[in-house]
Short mmCIF file of C-alpha atoms and ligand atoms in Angstrom, two decimals:
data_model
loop_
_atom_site.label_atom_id
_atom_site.label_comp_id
_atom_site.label_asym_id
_atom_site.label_seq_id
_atom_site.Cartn_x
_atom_site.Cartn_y
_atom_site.Cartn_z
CA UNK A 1 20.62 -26.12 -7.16
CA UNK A 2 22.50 -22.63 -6.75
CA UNK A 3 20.83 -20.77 -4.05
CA UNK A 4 20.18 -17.10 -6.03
CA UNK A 5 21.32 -14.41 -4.08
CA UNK A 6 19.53 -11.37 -5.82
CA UNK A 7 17.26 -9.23 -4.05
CA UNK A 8 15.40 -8.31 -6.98
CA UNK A 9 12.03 -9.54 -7.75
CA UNK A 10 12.32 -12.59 -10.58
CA UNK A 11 10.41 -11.51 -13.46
CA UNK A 12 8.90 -14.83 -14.09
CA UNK A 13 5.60 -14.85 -11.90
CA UNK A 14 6.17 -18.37 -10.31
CA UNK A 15 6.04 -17.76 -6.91
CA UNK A 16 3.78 -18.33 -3.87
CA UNK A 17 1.68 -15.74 -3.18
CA UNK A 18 -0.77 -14.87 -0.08
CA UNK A 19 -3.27 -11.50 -0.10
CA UNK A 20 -3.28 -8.44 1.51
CA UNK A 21 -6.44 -7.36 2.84
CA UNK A 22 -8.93 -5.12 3.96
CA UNK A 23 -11.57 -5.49 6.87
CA UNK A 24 -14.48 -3.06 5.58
CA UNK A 25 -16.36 -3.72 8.94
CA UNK A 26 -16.20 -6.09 12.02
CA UNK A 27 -12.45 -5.63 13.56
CA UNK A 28 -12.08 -6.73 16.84
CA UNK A 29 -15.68 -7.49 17.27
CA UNK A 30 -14.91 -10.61 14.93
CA UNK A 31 -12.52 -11.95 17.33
CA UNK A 32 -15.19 -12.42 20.37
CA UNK A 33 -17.87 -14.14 17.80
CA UNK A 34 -19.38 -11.01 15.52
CA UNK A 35 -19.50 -10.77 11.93
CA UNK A 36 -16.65 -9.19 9.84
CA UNK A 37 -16.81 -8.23 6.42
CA UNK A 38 -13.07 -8.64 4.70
CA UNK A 39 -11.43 -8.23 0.99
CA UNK A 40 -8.04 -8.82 -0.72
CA UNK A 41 -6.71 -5.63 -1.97
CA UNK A 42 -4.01 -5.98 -5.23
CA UNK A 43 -1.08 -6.37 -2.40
CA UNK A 44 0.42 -9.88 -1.83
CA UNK A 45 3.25 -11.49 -0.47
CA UNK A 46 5.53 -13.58 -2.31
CA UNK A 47 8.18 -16.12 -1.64
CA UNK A 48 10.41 -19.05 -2.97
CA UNK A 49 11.99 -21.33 -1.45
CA UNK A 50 15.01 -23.17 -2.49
CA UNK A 51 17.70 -25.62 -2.02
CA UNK A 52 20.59 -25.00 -0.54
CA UNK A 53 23.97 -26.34 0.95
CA UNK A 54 23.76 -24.47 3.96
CA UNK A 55 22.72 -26.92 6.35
CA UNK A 56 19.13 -25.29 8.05
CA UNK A 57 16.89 -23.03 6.83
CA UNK A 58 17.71 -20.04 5.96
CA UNK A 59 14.83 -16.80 5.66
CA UNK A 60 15.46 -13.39 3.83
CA UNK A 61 13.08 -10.65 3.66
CA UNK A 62 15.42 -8.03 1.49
CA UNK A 63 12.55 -5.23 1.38
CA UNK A 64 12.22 -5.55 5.28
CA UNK A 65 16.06 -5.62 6.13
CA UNK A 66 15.09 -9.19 8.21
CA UNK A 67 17.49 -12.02 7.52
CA UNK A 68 17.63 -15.46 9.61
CA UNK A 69 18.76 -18.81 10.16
CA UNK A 70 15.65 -20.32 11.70
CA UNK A 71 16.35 -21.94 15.37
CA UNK A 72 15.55 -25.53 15.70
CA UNK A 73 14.40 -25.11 19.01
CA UNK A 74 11.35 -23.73 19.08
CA UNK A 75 12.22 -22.49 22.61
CA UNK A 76 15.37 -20.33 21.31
CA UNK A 77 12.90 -18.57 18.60
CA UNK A 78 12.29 -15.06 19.00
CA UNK A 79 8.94 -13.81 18.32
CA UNK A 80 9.53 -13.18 14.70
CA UNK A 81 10.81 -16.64 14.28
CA UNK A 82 8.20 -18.22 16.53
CA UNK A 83 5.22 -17.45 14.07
CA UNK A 84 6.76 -18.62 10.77
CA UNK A 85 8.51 -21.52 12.75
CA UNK A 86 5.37 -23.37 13.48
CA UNK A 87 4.96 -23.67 9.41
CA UNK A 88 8.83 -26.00 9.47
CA UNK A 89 7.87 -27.88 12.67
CA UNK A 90 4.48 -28.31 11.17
CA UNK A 91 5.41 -29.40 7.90
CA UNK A 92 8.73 -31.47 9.54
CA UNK A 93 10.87 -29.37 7.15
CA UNK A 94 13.12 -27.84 10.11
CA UNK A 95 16.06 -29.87 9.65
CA UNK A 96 16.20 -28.80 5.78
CA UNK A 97 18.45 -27.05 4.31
CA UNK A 98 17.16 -24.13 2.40
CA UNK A 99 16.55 -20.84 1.45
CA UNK A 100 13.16 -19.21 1.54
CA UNK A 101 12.73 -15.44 0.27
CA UNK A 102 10.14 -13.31 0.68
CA UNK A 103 8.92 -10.41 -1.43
CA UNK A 104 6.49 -8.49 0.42
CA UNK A 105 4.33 -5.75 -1.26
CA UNK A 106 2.20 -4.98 1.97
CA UNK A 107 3.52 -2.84 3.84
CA UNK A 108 4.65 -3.73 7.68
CA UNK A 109 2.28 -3.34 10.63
CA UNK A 110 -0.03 -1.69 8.60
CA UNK A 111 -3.39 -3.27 9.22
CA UNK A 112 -3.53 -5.12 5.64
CA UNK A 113 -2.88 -8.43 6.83
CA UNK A 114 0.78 -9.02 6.02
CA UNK A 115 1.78 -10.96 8.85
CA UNK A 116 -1.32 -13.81 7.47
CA UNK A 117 -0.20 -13.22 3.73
CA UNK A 118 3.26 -13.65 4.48
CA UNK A 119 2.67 -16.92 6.18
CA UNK A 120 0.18 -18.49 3.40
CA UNK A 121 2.90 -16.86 0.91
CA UNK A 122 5.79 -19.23 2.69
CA UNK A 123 3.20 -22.28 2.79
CA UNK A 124 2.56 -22.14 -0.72
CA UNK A 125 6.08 -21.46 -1.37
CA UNK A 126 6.91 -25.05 0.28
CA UNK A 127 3.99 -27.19 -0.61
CA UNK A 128 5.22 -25.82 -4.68
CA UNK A 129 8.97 -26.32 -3.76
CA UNK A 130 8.39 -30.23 -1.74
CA UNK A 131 5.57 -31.28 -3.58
CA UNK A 132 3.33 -31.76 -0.37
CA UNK A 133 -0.23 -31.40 -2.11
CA UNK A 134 -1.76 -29.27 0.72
CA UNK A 135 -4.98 -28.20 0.05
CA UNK A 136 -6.28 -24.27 0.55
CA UNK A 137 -8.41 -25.53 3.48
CA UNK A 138 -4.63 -26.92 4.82
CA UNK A 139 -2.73 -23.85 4.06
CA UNK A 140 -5.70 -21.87 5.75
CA UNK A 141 -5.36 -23.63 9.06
CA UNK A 142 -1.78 -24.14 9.23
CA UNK A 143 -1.64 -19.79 8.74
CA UNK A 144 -4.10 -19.46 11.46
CA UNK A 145 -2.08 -21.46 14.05
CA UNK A 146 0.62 -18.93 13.05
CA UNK A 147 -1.58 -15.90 13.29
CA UNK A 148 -2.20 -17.26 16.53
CA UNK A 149 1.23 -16.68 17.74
CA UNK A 150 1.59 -13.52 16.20
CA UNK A 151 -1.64 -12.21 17.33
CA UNK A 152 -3.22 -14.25 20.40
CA UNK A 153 -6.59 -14.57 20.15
CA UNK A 154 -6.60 -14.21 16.24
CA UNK A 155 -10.30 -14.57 14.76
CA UNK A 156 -8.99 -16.21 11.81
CA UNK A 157 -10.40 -13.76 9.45
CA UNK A 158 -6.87 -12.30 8.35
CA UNK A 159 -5.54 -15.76 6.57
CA UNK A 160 -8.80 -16.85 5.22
CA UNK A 161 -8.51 -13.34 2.76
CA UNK A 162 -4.73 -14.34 2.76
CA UNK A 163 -5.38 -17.88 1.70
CA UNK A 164 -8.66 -17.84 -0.72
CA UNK A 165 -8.22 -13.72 -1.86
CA UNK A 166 -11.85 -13.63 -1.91
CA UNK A 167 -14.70 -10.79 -0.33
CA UNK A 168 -16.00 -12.77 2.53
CA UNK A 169 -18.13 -12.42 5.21
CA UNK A 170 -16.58 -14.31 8.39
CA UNK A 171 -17.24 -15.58 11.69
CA UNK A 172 -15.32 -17.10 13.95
CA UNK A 173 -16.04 -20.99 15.09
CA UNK A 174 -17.91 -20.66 18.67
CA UNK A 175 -15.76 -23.80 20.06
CA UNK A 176 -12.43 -24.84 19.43
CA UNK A 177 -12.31 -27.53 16.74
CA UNK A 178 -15.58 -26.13 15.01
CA UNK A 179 -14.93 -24.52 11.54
CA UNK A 180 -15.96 -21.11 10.87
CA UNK A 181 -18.31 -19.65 8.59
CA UNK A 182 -16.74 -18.41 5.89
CA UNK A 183 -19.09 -16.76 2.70
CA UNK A 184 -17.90 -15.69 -0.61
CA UNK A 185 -19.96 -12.23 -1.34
CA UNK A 186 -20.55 -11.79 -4.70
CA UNK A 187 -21.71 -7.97 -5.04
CA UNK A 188 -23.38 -6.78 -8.21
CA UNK A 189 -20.21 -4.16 -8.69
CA UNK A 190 -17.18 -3.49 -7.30
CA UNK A 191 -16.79 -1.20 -4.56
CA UNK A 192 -14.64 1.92 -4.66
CA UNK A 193 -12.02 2.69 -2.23
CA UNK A 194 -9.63 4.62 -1.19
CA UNK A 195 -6.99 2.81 1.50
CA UNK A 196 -5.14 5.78 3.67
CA UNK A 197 -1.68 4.84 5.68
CA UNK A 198 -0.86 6.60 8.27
CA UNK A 199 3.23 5.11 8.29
CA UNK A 200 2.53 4.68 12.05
CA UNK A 201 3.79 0.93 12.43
CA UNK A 202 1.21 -0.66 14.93
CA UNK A 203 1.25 -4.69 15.91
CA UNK A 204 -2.49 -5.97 15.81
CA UNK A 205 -1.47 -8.30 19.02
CA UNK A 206 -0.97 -4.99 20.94
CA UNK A 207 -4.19 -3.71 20.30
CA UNK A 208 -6.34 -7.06 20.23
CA UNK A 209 -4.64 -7.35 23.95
CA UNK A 210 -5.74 -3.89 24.79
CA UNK A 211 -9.71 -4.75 24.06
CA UNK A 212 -9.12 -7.74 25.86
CA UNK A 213 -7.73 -5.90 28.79
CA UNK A 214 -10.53 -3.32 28.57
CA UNK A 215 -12.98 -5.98 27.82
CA UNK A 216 -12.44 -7.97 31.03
CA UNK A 217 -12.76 -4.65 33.44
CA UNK A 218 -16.07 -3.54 31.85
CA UNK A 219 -17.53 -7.04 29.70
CA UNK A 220 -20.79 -6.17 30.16
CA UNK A 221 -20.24 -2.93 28.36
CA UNK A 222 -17.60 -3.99 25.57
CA UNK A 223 -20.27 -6.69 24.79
CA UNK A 224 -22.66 -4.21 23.91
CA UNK A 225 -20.37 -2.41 21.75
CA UNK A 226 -19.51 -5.97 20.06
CA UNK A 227 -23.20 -6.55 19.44
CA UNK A 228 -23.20 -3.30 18.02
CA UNK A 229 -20.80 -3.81 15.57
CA UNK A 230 -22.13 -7.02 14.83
CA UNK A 231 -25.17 -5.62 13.45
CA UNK A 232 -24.28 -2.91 11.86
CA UNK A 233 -21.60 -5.65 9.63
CA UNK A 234 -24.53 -7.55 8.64
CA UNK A 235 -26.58 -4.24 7.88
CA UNK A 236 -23.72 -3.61 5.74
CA UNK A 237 -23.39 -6.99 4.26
CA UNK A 238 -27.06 -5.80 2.75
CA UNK A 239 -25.89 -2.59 1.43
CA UNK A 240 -23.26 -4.02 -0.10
CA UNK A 241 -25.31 -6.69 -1.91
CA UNK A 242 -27.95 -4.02 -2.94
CA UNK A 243 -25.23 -1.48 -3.92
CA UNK A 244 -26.61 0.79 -1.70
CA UNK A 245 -23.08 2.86 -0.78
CA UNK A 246 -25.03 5.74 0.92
CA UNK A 247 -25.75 3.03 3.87
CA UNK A 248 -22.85 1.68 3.32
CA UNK A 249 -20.77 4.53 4.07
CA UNK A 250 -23.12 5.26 6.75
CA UNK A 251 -22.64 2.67 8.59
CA UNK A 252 -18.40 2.35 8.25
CA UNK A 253 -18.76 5.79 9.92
CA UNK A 254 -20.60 4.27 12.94
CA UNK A 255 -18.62 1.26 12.90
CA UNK A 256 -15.53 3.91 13.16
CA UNK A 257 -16.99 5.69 16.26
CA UNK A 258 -17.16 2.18 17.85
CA UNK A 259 -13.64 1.45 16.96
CA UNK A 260 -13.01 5.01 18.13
CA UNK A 261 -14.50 3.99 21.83
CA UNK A 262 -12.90 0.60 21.71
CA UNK A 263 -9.84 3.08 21.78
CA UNK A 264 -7.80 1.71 18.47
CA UNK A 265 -7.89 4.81 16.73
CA UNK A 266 -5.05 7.18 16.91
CA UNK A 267 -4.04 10.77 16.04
CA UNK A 268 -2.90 9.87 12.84
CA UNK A 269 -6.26 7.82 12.00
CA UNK A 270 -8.77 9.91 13.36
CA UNK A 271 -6.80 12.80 10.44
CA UNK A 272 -6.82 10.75 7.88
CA UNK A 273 -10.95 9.83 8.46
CA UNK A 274 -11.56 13.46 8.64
CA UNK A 275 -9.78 14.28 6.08
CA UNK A 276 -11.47 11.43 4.01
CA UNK A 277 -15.03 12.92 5.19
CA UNK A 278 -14.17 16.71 4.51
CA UNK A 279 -13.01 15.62 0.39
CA UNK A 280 -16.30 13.49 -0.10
CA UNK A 281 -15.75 10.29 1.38
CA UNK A 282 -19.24 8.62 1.86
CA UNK A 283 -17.95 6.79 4.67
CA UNK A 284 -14.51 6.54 6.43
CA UNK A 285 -13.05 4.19 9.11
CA UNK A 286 -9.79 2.55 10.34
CA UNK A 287 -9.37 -1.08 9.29
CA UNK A 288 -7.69 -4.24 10.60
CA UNK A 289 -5.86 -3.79 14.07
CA UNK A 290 -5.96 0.11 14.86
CA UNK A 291 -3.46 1.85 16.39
CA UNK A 292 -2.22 3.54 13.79
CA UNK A 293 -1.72 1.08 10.55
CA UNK A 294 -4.49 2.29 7.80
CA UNK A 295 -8.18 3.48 7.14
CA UNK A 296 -10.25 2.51 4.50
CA UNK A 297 -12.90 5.18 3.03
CA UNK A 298 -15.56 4.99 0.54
CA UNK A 299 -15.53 6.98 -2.65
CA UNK A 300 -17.59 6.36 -5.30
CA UNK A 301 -17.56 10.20 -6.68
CA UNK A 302 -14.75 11.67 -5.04
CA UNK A 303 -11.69 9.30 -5.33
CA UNK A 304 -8.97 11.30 -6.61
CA UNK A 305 -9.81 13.93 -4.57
CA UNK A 306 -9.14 11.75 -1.26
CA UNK A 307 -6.29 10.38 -2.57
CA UNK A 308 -5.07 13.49 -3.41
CA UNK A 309 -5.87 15.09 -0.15
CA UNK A 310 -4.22 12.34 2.03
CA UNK A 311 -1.18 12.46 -0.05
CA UNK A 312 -0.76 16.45 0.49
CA UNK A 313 -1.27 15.88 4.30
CA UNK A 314 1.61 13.48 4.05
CA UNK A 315 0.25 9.70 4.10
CA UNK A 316 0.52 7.59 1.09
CA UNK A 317 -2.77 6.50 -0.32
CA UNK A 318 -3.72 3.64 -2.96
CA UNK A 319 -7.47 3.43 -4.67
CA UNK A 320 -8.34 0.09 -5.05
CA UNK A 321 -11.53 -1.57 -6.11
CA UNK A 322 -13.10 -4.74 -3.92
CA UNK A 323 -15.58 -7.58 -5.08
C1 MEV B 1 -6.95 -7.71 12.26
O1 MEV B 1 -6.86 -7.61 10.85
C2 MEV B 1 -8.37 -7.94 12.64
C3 MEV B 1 -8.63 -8.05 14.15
O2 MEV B 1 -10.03 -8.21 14.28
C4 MEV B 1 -7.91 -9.23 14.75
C5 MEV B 1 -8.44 -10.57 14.29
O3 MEV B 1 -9.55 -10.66 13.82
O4 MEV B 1 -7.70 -11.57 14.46
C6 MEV B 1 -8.23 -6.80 14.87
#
């Protein structure tokens, strides 16, 4: 076929998609064995792949200004390449020649998970376009060995939501080759958010190395904090489950102050949880990586009032429901 060269969106909604997602409680914890508590927000990333005559294969991300020829050699890859590159050599499409284009409507670096949508988004994309009958549970593991590259010691959690766009509670598997436990929640109404974005642009593998750094000066102590966090998740799992958002938001303000002496907050965050708290927020706290990237607050009365508020302090804001 033609290769289509727009960079518009097709209209017809045929096209791979992977979630964007929230973690409501558990970052970082999750990735040395806690619980985490996770839900796809209405963001996604989308892609198609097609044939070309191009001879290799060929990667456009219009909205993100990122165009490619993937490298054969894994070795010549840079680290962009590197993460998506696994999915060809995986999948023994490298020496194809086609085009693969990606619509992304999460935002970059942000903490919602597009690096893991984006690569369940280009798996889909191929399994529709080659006819390789991969199965979720497939397209789930070949993401994580991506997230792995793009974020180290990645729990997993990100391209579960990415792959199954489902509220779960997660933990990581305790050896390699186990499977982790992964549960739907089904909760008796959906939740009420408010997701803040601070615009500051922060990579989850810089922070997840951070903890690790910190972690192996002091483990004794970051343990503590991890065990911490643990419990409060499945404290929250309960609320959750009993619609209880007053302990709910209770206990995302906790889980915040851990973050908070984890140290993956940032100015920008730790404004946009006050100013979530000060407009009626039950419960405020960063989500996914830290850094910068996004916070997540709970407003069951106050919504438009949050939004509103972040938006005149200068962030963007979206209210989304989860469950
Ligand atoms: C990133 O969304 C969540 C982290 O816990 C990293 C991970 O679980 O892989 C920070």
């Amino acid at each position: 076929g033609v290769p289509a060269t727009t960079a518009e969106q097709p209209s017809v909604d045929h096209r791979a998609c992977g979630h964007g997602k929230i973690i409501l409680l558990g970052e970082h914890a999750v990735v040395y064995g806690s619980h985490a508590v996770a839900a796809p927000v209405p963001l996604a990333v989308r892609a198609v792949a097609q044939d070309t005559k191009s001879g290799g294969v060929d990667m456009f991300i219009p909205r993100w200004g990122v165009e490619y020829r993937l490298h054969r050699d894994p070795a010549h890859r840079d680290s962009f390449q590197r993460s998506l590159g696994i999915i060809f050599d995986e999948l023994q499409l490298t020496d194809r020649s086609m085009r693969i284009e990606v619509f992304p409507n999460v935002p970059r670096a942000m903490g919602l998970g597009g690096s893991a949508a984006m690569a369940v988004a280009v798996i889909r994309a191929l399994d529709q376009h080659y006819k390789l009958g991969l199965s979720d549970e497939e397209i789930n593991a070949l993401a994580f060995r991506c997230e792995e590259v793009a974020h180290g010691s990645a729990s997993g959690i990100d391209n579960t939501v990415a792959t199954y766009g489902k509220p779960l509670l997660y933990k990581r598997a305790g050896k390699k080759g186990e499977l982790p436990m992964v549960r739907e929640l089904h909760l008796p109404k959906r939740i009420p958010l408010v997701i803040g974005i601070s615009g500051k642009e922060s990579l989850t593998a810089v922070t997840v190395g951070k903890v690790r750094t910190a972690w192996q000066r002091n483990p004794a102590l970051y343990d503590g904090i991890f065990q911490q966090i643990d419990a409060l998740t499945l404290q929250g799992v309960e609320a959750m489950q009993q619609y209880d958002l007053e302990r709910l938001g209770d206990l995302m303000n906790i889980c915040h102050g851990l973050l908070n002496a984890l140290r993956v907050s940032s100015w920008e965050v730790e404004e946009l949880v006050q100013i979530a708290r000060e407009h009626g927020a039950l419960g405020a706290k960063l989500t996914g990586g830290g850094g910068g990237g996004s916070i997540v607050a709970l407003c069951p009365q106050n919504r438009e009032k949050v939004a509103a508020a972040i938006r005149d302090a200068g962030y963007q804001a979206m209210e989304v429901d989860i469950g």
